XYZ file of C-alpha atoms in Angstrom:
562
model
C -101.848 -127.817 105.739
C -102.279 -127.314 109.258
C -105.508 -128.977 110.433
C -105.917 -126.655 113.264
C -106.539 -123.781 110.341
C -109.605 -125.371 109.272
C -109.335 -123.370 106.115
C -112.904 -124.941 105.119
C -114.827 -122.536 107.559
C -114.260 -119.570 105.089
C -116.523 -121.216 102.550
C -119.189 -121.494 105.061
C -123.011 -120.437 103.951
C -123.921 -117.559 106.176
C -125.616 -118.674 109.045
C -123.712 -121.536 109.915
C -121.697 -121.967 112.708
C -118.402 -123.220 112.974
C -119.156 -125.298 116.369
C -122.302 -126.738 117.534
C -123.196 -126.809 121.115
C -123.541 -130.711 121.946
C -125.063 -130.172 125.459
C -128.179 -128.753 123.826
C -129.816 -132.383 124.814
C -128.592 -134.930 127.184
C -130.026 -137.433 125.144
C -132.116 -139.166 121.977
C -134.863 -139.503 124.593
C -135.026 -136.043 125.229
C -134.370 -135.187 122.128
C -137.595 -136.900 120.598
C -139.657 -135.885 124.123
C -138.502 -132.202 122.965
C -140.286 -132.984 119.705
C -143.318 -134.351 120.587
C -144.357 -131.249 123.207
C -143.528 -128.816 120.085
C -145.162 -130.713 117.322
C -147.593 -132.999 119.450
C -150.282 -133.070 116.853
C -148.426 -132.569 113.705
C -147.826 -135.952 111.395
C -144.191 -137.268 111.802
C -144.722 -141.425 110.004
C -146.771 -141.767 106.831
C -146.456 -145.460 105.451
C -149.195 -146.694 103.034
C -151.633 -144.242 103.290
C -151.765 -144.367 107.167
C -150.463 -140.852 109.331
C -148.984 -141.075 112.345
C -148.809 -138.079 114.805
C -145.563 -136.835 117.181
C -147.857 -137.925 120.155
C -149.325 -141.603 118.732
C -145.889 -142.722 118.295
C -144.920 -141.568 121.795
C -147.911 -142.853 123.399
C -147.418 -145.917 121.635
C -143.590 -145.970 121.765
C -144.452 -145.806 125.539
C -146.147 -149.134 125.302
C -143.875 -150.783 123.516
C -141.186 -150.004 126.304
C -143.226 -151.116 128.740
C -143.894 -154.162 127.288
C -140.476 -154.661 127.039
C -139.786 -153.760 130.526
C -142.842 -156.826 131.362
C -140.523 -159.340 129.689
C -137.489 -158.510 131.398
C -135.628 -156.532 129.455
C -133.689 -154.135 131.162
C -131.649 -150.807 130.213
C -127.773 -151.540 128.646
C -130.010 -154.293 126.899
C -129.510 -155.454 122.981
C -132.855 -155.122 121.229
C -132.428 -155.807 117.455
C -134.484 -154.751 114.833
C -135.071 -156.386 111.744
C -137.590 -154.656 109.611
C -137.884 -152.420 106.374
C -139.377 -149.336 106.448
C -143.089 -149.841 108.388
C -144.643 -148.074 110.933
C -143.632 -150.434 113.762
C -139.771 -149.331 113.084
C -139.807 -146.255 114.963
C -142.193 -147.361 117.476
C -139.769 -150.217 118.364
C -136.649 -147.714 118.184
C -138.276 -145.212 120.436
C -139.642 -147.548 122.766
C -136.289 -149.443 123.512
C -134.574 -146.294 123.475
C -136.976 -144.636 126.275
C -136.326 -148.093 128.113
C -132.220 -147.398 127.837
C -131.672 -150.297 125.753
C -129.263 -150.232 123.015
C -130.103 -150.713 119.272
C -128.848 -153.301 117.149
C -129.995 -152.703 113.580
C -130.217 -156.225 111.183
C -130.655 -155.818 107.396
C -133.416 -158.227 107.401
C -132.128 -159.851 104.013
C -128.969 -161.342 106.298
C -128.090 -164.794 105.333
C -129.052 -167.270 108.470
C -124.928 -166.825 109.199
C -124.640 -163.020 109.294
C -128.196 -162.950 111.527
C -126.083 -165.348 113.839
C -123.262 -163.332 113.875
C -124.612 -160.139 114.539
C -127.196 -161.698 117.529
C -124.118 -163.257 119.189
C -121.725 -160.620 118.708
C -123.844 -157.689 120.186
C -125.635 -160.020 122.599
C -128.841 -158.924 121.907
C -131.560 -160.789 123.826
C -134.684 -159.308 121.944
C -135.370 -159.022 118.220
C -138.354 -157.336 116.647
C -138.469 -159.389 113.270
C -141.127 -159.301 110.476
C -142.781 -162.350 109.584
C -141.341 -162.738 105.933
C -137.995 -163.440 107.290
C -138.743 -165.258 110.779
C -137.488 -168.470 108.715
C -134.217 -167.240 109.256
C -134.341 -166.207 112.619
C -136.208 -169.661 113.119
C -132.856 -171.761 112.187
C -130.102 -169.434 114.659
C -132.703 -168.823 117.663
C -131.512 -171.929 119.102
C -127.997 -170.613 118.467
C -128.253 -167.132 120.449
C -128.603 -165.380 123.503
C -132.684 -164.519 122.177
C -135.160 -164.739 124.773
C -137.597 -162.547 123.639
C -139.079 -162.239 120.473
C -141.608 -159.563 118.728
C -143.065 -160.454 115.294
C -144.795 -158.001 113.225
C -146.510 -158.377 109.407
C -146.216 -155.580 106.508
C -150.046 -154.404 107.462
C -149.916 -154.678 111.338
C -150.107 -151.128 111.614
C -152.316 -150.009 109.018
C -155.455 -150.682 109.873
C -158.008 -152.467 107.847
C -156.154 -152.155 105.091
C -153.394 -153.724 106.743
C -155.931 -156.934 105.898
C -155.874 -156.785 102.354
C -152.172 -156.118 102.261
C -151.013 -159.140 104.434
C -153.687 -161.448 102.215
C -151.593 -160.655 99.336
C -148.309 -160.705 101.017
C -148.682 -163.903 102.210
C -151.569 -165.628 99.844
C -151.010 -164.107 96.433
C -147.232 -163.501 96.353
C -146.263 -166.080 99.254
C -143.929 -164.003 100.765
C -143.741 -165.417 103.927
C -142.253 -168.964 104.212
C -143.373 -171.341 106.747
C -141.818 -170.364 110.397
C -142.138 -171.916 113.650
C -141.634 -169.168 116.501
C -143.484 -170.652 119.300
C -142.889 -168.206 122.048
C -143.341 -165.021 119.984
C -145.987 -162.431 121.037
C -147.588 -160.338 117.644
C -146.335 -156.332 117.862
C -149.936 -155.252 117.917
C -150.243 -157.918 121.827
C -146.623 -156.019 122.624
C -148.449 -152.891 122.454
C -151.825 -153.945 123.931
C -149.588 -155.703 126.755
C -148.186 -152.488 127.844
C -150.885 -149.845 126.675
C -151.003 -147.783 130.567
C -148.336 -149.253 132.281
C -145.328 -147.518 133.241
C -141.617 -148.322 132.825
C -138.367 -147.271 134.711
C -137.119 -144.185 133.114
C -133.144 -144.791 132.738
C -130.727 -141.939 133.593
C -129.122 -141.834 129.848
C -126.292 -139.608 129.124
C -123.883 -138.515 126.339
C -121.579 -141.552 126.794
C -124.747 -144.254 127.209
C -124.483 -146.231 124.504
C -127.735 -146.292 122.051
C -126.769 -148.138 118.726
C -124.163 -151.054 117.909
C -124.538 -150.188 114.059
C -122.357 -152.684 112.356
C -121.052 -152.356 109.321
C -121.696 -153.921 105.638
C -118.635 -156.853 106.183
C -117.741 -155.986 102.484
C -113.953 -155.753 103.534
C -114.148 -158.772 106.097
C -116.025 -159.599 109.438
C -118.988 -157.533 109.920
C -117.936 -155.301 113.191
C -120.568 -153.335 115.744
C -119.391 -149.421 115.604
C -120.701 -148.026 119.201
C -122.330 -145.070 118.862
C -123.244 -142.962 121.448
C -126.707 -140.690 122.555
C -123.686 -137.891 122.230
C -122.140 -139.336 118.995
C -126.188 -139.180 117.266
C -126.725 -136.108 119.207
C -123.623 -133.980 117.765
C -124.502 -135.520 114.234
C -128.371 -133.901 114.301
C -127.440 -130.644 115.626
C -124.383 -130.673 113.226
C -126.718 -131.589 110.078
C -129.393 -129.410 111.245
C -127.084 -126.425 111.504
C -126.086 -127.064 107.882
C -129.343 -126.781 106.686
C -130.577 -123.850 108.813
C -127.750 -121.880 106.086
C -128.932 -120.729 102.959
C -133.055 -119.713 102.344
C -135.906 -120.476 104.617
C -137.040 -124.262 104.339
C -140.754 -124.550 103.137
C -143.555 -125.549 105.125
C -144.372 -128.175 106.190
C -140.841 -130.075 105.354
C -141.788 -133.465 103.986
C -138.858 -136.007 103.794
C -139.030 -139.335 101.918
C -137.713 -142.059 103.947
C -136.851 -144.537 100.860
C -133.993 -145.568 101.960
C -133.873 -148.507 105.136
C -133.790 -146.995 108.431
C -131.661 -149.784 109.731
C -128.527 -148.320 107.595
C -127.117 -145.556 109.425
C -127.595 -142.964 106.167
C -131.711 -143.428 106.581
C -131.341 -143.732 110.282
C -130.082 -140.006 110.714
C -131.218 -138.034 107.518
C -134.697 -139.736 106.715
C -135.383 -139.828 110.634
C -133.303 -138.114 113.388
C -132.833 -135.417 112.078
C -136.174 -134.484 110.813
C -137.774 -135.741 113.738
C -135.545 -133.134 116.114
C -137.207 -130.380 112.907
C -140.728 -131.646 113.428
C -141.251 -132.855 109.503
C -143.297 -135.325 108.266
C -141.482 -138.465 107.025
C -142.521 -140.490 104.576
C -141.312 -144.551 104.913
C -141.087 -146.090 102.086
C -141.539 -150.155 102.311
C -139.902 -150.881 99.125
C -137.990 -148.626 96.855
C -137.479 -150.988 94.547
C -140.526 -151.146 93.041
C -140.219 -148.155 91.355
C -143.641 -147.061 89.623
C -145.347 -147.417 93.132
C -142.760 -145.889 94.407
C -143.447 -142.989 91.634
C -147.690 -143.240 92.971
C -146.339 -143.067 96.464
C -144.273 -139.675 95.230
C -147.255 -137.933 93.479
C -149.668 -137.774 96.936
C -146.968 -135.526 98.195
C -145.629 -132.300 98.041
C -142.350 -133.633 99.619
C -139.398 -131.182 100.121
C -136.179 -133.430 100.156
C -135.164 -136.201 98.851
C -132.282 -138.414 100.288
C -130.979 -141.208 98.263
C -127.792 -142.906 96.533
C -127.089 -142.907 92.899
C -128.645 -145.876 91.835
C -131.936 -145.249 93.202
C -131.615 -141.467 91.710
C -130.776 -143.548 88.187
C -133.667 -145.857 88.664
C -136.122 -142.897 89.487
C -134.816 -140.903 86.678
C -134.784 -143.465 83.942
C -138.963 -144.372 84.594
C -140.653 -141.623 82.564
C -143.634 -141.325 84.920
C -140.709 -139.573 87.553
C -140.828 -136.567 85.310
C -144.212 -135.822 85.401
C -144.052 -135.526 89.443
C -144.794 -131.947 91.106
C -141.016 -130.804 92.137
C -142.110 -127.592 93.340
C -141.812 -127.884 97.405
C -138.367 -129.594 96.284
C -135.463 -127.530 97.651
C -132.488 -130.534 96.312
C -131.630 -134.388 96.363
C -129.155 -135.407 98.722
C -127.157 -138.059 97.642
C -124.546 -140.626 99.774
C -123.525 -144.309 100.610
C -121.846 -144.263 97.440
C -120.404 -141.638 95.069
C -123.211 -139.395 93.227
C -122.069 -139.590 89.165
C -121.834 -136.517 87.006
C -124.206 -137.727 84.668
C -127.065 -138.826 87.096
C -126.671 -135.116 88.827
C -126.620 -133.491 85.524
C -129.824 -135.746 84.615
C -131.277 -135.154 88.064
C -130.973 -130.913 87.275
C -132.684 -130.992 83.918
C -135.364 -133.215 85.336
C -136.420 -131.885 88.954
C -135.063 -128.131 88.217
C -133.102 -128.797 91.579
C -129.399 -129.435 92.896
C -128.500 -132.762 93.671
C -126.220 -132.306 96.584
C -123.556 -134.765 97.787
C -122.709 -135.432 101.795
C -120.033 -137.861 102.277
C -120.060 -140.309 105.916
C -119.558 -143.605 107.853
C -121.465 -146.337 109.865
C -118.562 -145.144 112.266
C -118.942 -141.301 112.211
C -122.588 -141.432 113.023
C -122.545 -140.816 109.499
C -122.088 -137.523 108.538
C -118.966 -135.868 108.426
C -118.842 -133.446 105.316
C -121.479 -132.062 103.266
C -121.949 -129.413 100.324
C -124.060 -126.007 100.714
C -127.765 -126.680 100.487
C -127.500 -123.292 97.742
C -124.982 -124.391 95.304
C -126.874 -124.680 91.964
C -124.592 -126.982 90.085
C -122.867 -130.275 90.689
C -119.248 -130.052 91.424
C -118.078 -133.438 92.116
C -116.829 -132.897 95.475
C -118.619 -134.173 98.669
C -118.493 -130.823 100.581
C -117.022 -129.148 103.192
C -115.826 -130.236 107.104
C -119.292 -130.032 109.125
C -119.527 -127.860 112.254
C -117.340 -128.964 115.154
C -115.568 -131.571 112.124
C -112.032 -131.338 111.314
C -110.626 -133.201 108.410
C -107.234 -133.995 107.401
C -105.872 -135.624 104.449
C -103.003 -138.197 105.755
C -99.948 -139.824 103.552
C -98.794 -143.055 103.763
C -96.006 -141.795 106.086
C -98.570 -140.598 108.807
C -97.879 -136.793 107.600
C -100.757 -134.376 106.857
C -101.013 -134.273 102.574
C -99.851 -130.511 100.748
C -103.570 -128.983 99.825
C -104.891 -131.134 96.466
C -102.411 -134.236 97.004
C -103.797 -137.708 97.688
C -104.206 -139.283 101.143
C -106.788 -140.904 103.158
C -109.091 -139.214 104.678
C -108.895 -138.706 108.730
C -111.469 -136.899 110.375
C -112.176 -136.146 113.858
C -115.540 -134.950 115.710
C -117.840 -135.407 118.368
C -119.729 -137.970 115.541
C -116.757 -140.586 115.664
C -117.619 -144.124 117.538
C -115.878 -145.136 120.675
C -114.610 -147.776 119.054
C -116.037 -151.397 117.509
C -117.740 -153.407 119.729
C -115.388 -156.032 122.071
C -112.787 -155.394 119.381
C -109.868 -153.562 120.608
C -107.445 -154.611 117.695
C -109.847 -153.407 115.063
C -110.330 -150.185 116.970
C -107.009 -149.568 117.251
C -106.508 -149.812 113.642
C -108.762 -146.713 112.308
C -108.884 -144.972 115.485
C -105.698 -143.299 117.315
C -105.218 -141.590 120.627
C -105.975 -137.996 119.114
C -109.529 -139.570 117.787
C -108.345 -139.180 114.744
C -110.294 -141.684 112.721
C -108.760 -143.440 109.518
C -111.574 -143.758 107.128
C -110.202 -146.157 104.301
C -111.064 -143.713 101.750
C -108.873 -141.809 99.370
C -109.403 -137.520 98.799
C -108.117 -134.586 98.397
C -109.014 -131.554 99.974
C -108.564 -128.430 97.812
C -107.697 -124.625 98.970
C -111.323 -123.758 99.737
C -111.473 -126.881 102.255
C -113.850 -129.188 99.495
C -113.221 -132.266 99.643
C -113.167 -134.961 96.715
C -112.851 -138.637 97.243
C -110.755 -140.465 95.073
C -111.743 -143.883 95.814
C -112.005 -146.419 98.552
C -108.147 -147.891 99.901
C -109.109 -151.276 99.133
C -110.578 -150.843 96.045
C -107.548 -149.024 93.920
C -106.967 -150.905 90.999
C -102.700 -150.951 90.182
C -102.086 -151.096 86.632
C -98.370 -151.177 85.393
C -97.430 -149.289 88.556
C -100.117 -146.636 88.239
C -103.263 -145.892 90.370
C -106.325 -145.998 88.686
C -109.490 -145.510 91.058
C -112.883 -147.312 90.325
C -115.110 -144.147 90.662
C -113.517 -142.332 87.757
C -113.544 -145.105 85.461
C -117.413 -145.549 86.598
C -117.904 -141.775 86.227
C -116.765 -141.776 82.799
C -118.459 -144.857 81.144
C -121.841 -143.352 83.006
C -121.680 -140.279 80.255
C -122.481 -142.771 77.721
C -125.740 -142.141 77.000
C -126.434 -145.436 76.483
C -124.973 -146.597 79.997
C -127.396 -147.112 83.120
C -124.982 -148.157 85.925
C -121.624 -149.363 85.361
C -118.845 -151.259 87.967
C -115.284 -151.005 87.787
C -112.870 -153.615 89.419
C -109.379 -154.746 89.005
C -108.116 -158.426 87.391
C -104.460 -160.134 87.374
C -103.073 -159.405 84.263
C -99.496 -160.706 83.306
C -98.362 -157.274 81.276
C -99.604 -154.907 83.622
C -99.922 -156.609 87.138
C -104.118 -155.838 87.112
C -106.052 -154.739 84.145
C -109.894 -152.804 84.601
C -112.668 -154.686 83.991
C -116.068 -153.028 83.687
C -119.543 -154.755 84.294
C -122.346 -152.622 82.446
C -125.924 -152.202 82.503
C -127.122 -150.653 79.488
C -129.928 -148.268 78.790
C -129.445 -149.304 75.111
C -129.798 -153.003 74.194
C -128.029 -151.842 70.858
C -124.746 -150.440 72.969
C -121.817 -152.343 71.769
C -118.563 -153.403 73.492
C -116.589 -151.757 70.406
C -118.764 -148.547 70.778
C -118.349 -148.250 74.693
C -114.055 -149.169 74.384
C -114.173 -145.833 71.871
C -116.295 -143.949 74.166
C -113.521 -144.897 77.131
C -110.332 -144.034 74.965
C -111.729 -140.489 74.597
C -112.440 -139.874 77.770
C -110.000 -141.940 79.520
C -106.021 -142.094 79.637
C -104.876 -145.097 78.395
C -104.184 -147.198 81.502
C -107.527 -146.201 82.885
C -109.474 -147.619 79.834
C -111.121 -151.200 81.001
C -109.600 -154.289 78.939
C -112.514 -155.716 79.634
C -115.966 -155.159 79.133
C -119.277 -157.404 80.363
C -122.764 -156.616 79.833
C -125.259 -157.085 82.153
C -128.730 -157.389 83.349
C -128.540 -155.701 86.775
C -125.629 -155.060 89.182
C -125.259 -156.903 93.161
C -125.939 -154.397 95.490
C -126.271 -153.567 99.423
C -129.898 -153.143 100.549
C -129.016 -149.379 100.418
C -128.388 -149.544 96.438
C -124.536 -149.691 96.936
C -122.885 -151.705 94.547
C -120.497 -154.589 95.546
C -117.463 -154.407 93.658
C -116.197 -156.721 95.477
C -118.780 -159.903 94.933
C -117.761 -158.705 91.011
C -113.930 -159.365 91.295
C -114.843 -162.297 93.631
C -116.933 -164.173 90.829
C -114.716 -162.765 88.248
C -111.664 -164.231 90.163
C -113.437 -167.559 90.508
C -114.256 -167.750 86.802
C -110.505 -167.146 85.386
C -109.497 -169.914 88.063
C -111.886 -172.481 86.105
């Protein structure tokens, strides 16, 4: 296949263009500025019962810059961010991002060494931190290039309820351990510190840098992807195209932010994008308490839906999820991980709506393919090329793969990073001097441009000389009715080289191993079907709900070593 045929634009919804015009804003700033004078008084953060409008969180977003600009930070700055999903997350974001800082995103259930590494690799000198993990940034302060620090509490921004809820946070379910941050100033002082003031307005463009997003660190040394106010710029307009095909969106949209806005999935979908549409976005603190997540769901009539499969699986599996009003919802979108036939199926019967599957990278911004918004059945592909997007499938060999053979998938787009962050080697490694960017993953692209990933590079399991990929082996045991999330790695084995090893967690206590091996040999070709099979409790995952194969085969390796 020529790449340059783009063969994918023929399945196109109507309406949606095959290029996007990336000069439409020069940057995030005006971007969100754009969106405040159109939707000034219209709600755009609702977290815990408390509304915030366009203009509050500029006016306040204002402050927070300025009180930035009061301590000395300047624009090209690091500011990090360590919070879940509160209020004072896009206040911070905006506020840097006015002041032309850049964005350094921490997962704030880092280990003290990955905090460390991530401070002193993207030489951030500010952190916004929440107090239930200031213990950890307590023991590496010492150890970075920190010299200003903003704490903030679960009900800082929620008025007098914000009272009650820090009481129990930190009384009842002693949730925040004993810190010493001497020097720290409380978000709410930030924002009374620079309520009026003004702040030099930076002269940002499409190559100023506005987020070192680093990746998980699943596959080694967790490395800062720089991404661009053109690189998030390109991926809005692209995404917002996509969804301007098909029917008219309802009114109002309401988005549910569940998933972490410091993982560059949440950070686009649940916000950027549906800021730039004026919606109303609903943060969610913690997803994983899933029947107030459910009471959280019922106050609204919320239109979309953007999660990964495990969180889908955990929704669908309470029985309170059913009785929810689904009618403003147009679909589920589902990424960060592959969406399983049997959750979508699942997801259908109980919503009456699509569960749609986009496919993306920390590196690409994320998003770089994506299935029509109309299609009305799962398909087990992750969509077509987005506007201005090219994909290619590459061989080992460097040559572009026939049309349904195996290959990594390349893509290329104004989305891709400028690189990783002071890494030149690992740069060089995914990206080339086309901007062709190597994504690790392995797809196929079929003869109406959908694409289908196979299975990540790394993760391939080799069993007496054959491929077997993870995904399907995971995709089957899922249509066990009595399987609620299953992981599939690879083990030495002395007759085949590796043999598959599944970890389960059942729906059915009464699921045996001799009842799931059957259920695998008629579904499964013989050298797919696991050898071995472990039941358990619950599954490691990412913050985001991915699961980590990888910590499996690690603690699986360890144990045959003993």
């Amino acid at each position: 296949m020529n790449t340059v045929d783009k063969i994918w634009l023929k399945s196109y919804p109507v309406g949606v263009p095959a290029e996007i015009d990336t000069n439409t804003f020069a940057n995030l700033v005006d971007l969100f500025m754009a969106s405040v004078e159109k939707s000034r008084d219209k709600i755009v953060f609702s977290n815990m019962g408390v509304d915030l409008s366009y203009a509050e969180v500029e006016k306040k977003s204002a402050a927070f810059a300025a009180h930035l600009h009061q301590a000395g930070i300047k624009a090209g700055d690091r500011v990090a961010i360590m919070s879940p999903n509160l209020l004072q997350y896009p206040i911070a974001l905006f506020g840097a991002l006015r002041l032309g800082c850049t964005i350094v995103n921490c997962n704030p259930l880092y280990t003290p060494r990955e905090l460390e590494h991530q401070l002193n690799d993207s030489g951030a000198t500010a952190i916004v931190v929440l107090e239930n993990f200031a213990v950890t940034l307590q023991e590496v302060l010492p150890r970075t290039s920190i010299k200003h620090v903003v704490i903030t509490s679960i009900g800082e921004c929620v008025g007098l309820k914000g009272l009650l809820v820090n009481f129990v946070v930190r009384h009842v379910k002693k949730m925040v351990p004993a810190f010493s941050l001497p020097n720290a100033i409380r978000f709410s002082a930030a924002l009374a510190n620079g309520a009026g003031k003004d702040f030099p307005k930076p002269t940002l463009n499409h190559h100023s840098i506005a987020f070192l997003q680093y990746t998980g660190g699943t596959t080694g040394v967790s490395k800062g992807a720089i991404l661009t106010h053109g690189n998030l710029i390109a991926n809005i307009l692209q995404a917002e195209a996509w969804l301007n095909g098909g029917p008219e969106w309802p009114h109002p949209e309401v988005i549910i932010g569940a998933l972490p806005l410091y993982h560059i999935f949440a950070l686009s979908v649940c916000m950027f994008v549906y800021v730039k549409r004026g919606a109303q976005i609903v943060l969610i603190t913690n997803p994983k308490d899933i029947p107030n997540f459910i009471k959280t769901l019922s106050k609204y009539r919320f239109t979309m839906l953007p999660g990964v499969n495990t969180l889908f699986n955990a929704l669908l599996n309470n029985a309170e999820f059913a009785k929810l009003d689904f009618s403003a919802l147009r679909y589920g979108l589902g990424g960060g991980m592959a969406v399983q036939r049997a959750t979508a199926e699942l997801w259908k019967k109980v919503t009456g709506t699509t569960l749609v599957e986009a496919y993306g990278l920390t590196e690409t911004s994320p998003g770089l393919t994506i299935n029509p918004t109309t299609i009305t059945e799962y398909n087990g592909t992750i969509g077509l090329p987005i506007p201005s997007t090219e994909i290619k499938i590459r061989l080992a060999d460097g040559n572009t793969a026939p049309l349904g053979e195996r290959g990594e998938i390349c893509a290329r787009g104004p989305q891709v990073m400028q690189g990783y962050w002071q890494r030149p080697d690992e740069t060089a490694k995914v990206l080339d001097k086309d901007g062709w960017f190597g994504t690790g993953d392995v797809g196929i692209m079929d003869e109406h441009g959908y694409c289908k990933i196979v299975d990540r590079i790394k993760d391939m399991i080799l069993v007496s000389g054959f491929n077997v990929y993870p995904n399907e082996v995971e995709d089957a045991v899922c249509m066990h009715p009595g399987v609620l999330e299953a992981a599939a790695i690879g083990l030495p084995d002395e007759k085949s080289g590796e043999a598959v090893k599944i970890f389960v967690v059942r729906k059915s206590s009464s699921l045996t191993t001799d009842e799931l091996m059957s259920h695998c040999k008629e579904v499964l070709t013989g050298y797919k079907c696991p050898k071995h099979i472990e039941f358990r409790d619950e599954l490691p995952k990412t913050n985001v709900g991915k699961i980590l194969r990888r910590a499996l085969r690690d603690e699986a390796l360890t144990k045959m070593k003993l």
